[in-house]
Amino acid sequence: MTPSRRTQAASATRDAEAWLGNLELARTDGAAPDAEQPFRSVGFTISTTGYAIARRFQELLAPLGLHPRELALLQAVARDEGVTQQAIAERMGLFPSRMVALVDGLEKRRLLKRRHNPDDRRARALYLTPKGHQLLGRAFAVAIEQEQLLTSELTDEEREQLLELLARVGIHVGIPPGVHPGLGHAALADE
Amino acid sequence: MTPSRRTQAASATRDAEAWLGNLELARTDGAAPDAEQPFRSVGFTISTTGYAIARRFQELLAPLGLHPRELALLQAVARDEGVTQQAIAERMGLFPSRMVALVDGLEKRRLLKRRHNPDDRRARALYLTPKGHQLLGRAFAVAIEQEQLLTSELTDEEREQLLELLARVGIHVGIPPGVHPGLGHAALADE
DNA sequence: TATTGTTATACTCTATAACTATA
DNA sequence: TATAGTTATAGAGTATAACAATA
């Protein structure tokens, strides 16, 4: 049933790596890894689940012709029309040279456009086109749909509690307690 | 205070990407992204937290000269001494050609060694050296230390509940309910 | 003829450095 | 002289294909 090992790979969308996905931790007391009672690590579980979610989201986004990174850029522009490329590059933790290619691609597809900043003709201000706004809306719909699926097994209370517990864990890896949109990721981005 | 944008990058260990780390979702009802009440997405939060955990783990592992992928390999061999490269490659979702480089590196460092399988002289059986066993032990110690830090703010009950809630979310992205060590990641690895 | 492991090659992605046009 | 954006280049990392030894 397993296809030949030479062809099998071609189909896989095996992009990054499953992070800790292949790692199975021993029990806390240091017993042998194959001990009877399995120890489920919180870190491992969050990491694995988070990877699977991100990956699925990327798949859901693909039909729109959008990579998560592109969506992030579109959203950053929508939130703050007229920002310069550099400002966004800094906010997203990208190199200026990467920004160029990223913006090029979206501009070619008429999702956003560059204009010269009249005050400083070196700088390029970014704006979404109507088509960009529309696609952004569709991408949000996808995200919201996934979110609803993910939480479909949870009551509102459980959902809140999950977020609260995650926050208490996240503190130890540099995720600020009150994750406000627009500020949340900054700490992550620059170490 | 910000260093020149030309030099700043050199220091960054900005490896993969922050997945959904830059993505901030709108509210469920589709209101404007900058609406007053922030909506915290479960998918976004798990993904971001999991990425930060994996990344921190990678940093903690670096002083041992070990990449998570190498640790995964060492552990797979420890769990099943004498396995062939191909068996492990399949289990870890790696291409045979990638396995070669991976094993080469670890063998050069005397952490494991290849032997010819007497039954089938094409196949190479993998074994850990004592040094490999020792390093694996140290890596586990690091993992356990991180796990303890991550859960230091949680009671045992809360920890169990967090795992339970995560499992209920994970079902929707293909993570099997009872994540037994040794089986857990398989579904993820080959789509 | 098929299979294990290997080597060689091509391709993608990202980081660094050099360049231009403005300031 | 410094800065925003761009282009060009080099370096990882990874997938594909060709190959040698063995079955």
XYZ file of C-alpha atoms in Angstrom, chain A residues 4-187:
184
model
C 7.448 3.651 -3.754
C 9.748 5.735 -1.655
C 10.900 7.590 -4.737
C 7.519 8.953 -5.660
C 5.954 9.283 -2.248
C 7.816 12.467 -1.501
C 6.644 14.425 -4.472
C 3.167 14.842 -3.098
C 4.090 15.946 0.370
C 3.747 19.590 1.317
C 6.281 19.009 4.007
C 7.472 22.558 4.468
C 9.108 23.496 7.685
C 9.496 20.806 10.270
C 7.178 19.535 12.889
C 9.242 21.193 15.566
C 8.986 18.978 18.541
C 6.570 16.818 16.656
C 8.952 13.919 16.615
C 10.025 14.311 20.173
C 8.526 12.197 22.832
C 9.557 13.086 26.304
C 10.401 10.779 29.108
C 8.592 10.984 32.395
C 9.509 13.758 34.756
C 11.175 11.420 37.205
C 13.674 10.408 34.577
C 12.359 6.896 34.139
C 12.993 5.103 30.887
C 11.244 6.601 27.877
C 9.321 3.417 27.304
C 7.973 3.271 30.845
C 4.403 2.134 31.218
C 2.775 5.358 32.305
C 3.046 7.875 29.494
C 3.920 11.397 30.506
C 2.343 14.037 28.362
C 4.411 17.157 28.265
C 2.630 20.472 28.210
C 5.351 22.074 26.134
C 5.343 19.267 23.633
C 1.580 19.231 23.345
C 1.200 22.964 22.849
C 3.988 23.006 20.324
C 2.634 20.088 18.333
C -0.921 21.348 18.381
C 0.144 24.850 17.446
C 2.164 23.574 14.545
C -0.741 21.529 13.251
C -3.055 24.525 13.527
C -0.680 26.842 11.682
C -0.144 24.285 9.018
C -3.820 23.671 8.507
C -4.428 27.381 8.343
C -1.825 27.680 5.655
C -3.616 24.984 3.690
C -6.946 26.704 4.096
C -5.413 29.924 2.878
C -3.770 28.385 -0.163
C -6.914 28.391 -2.342
C -6.953 32.173 -1.980
C -3.420 32.211 -3.339
C -2.224 33.682 -0.095
C 0.623 32.718 2.187
C 0.248 33.545 5.880
C 3.118 35.981 5.515
C 1.300 37.791 2.734
C -1.845 37.896 4.775
C 0.102 39.397 7.646
C 1.410 42.087 5.339
C -1.990 42.889 3.874
C -3.395 43.150 7.334
C -0.601 45.379 8.550
C -1.256 47.734 5.651
C -4.998 47.675 6.199
C -4.509 48.566 9.822
C -2.358 51.520 8.978
C -2.759 52.660 5.373
C 0.132 54.664 4.035
C 2.823 53.116 6.198
C 6.263 52.909 4.721
C 7.785 49.595 3.745
C 10.454 50.017 6.327
C 8.017 50.522 9.165
C 6.233 47.316 8.264
C 9.434 45.403 7.732
C 10.507 46.352 11.214
C 7.155 45.475 12.717
C 7.077 42.091 11.013
C 10.721 41.348 11.667
C 11.642 41.137 7.992
C 14.686 42.359 6.162
C 14.125 45.292 3.815
C 15.219 43.114 0.927
C 12.615 40.503 1.743
C 9.961 43.180 1.920
C 10.700 44.147 -1.648
C 9.935 40.716 -3.051
C 6.911 40.356 -0.824
C 5.431 43.693 -1.849
C 6.361 43.080 -5.484
C 4.290 39.943 -5.528
C 1.237 41.532 -3.977
C 1.503 44.623 -6.128
C 1.755 42.518 -9.259
C -1.502 40.903 -8.250
C -3.063 44.330 -7.701
C -3.730 43.696 -4.048
C -1.799 46.712 -2.889
C 0.155 49.551 -4.425
C 3.142 51.712 -3.671
C 2.999 55.463 -3.803
C 5.705 57.974 -3.281
C 5.523 59.765 -0.017
C 5.252 63.443 -0.984
C 7.143 64.522 2.125
C 10.058 62.196 1.587
C 10.379 60.955 -1.941
C 12.681 58.138 -0.875
C 9.978 56.451 1.131
C 7.210 54.348 -0.357
C 3.786 54.421 1.220
C 1.641 51.311 0.930
C -2.086 51.187 0.283
C -4.526 48.372 -0.277
C -6.516 48.278 -3.466
C -10.220 47.451 -3.340
C -9.269 44.001 -4.534
C -6.830 43.756 -1.646
C -9.497 44.750 0.838
C -11.809 42.187 -0.599
C -9.279 39.376 -0.439
C -8.364 40.345 3.087
C -11.992 39.997 4.009
C -12.156 36.552 2.524
C -9.010 35.540 4.379
C -10.523 36.697 7.632
C -13.571 34.641 6.920
C -11.350 31.600 6.538
C -9.585 32.361 9.794
C -12.828 32.812 11.636
C -14.204 29.627 10.199
C -11.181 27.721 11.412
C -11.429 29.331 14.819
C -15.024 28.245 15.116
C -14.140 24.724 14.122
C -11.300 24.586 16.608
C -13.458 25.752 19.484
C -16.581 23.884 18.482
C -16.006 21.369 21.276
C -15.563 24.038 23.941
C -18.008 26.046 25.978
C -17.358 29.762 26.270
C -16.082 29.186 29.760
C -13.688 26.482 28.688
C -12.452 28.658 25.890
C -11.669 31.466 28.292
C -9.967 29.093 30.645
C -7.845 27.615 27.897
C -6.670 31.073 26.937
C -5.969 31.889 30.535
C -3.934 28.744 31.113
C -2.003 29.263 27.895
C -1.170 32.776 28.981
C 0.198 31.511 32.271
C 2.424 29.081 30.392
C 3.384 31.609 27.755
C 4.774 34.036 30.291
C 7.799 31.794 30.638
C 8.684 32.007 26.977
C 8.382 35.735 26.653
C 4.767 36.121 25.641
C 3.466 39.226 27.332
C 0.458 38.681 29.604
C -2.113 40.972 27.992
C -1.743 40.095 24.334
C -3.244 43.143 22.757
C -3.554 43.066 19.022
C -0.920 45.274 17.493
C 1.537 44.836 20.300
C 1.475 41.158 21.010
C 4.100 39.783 18.741
C 6.685 42.505 19.048
C 8.493 40.860 21.946
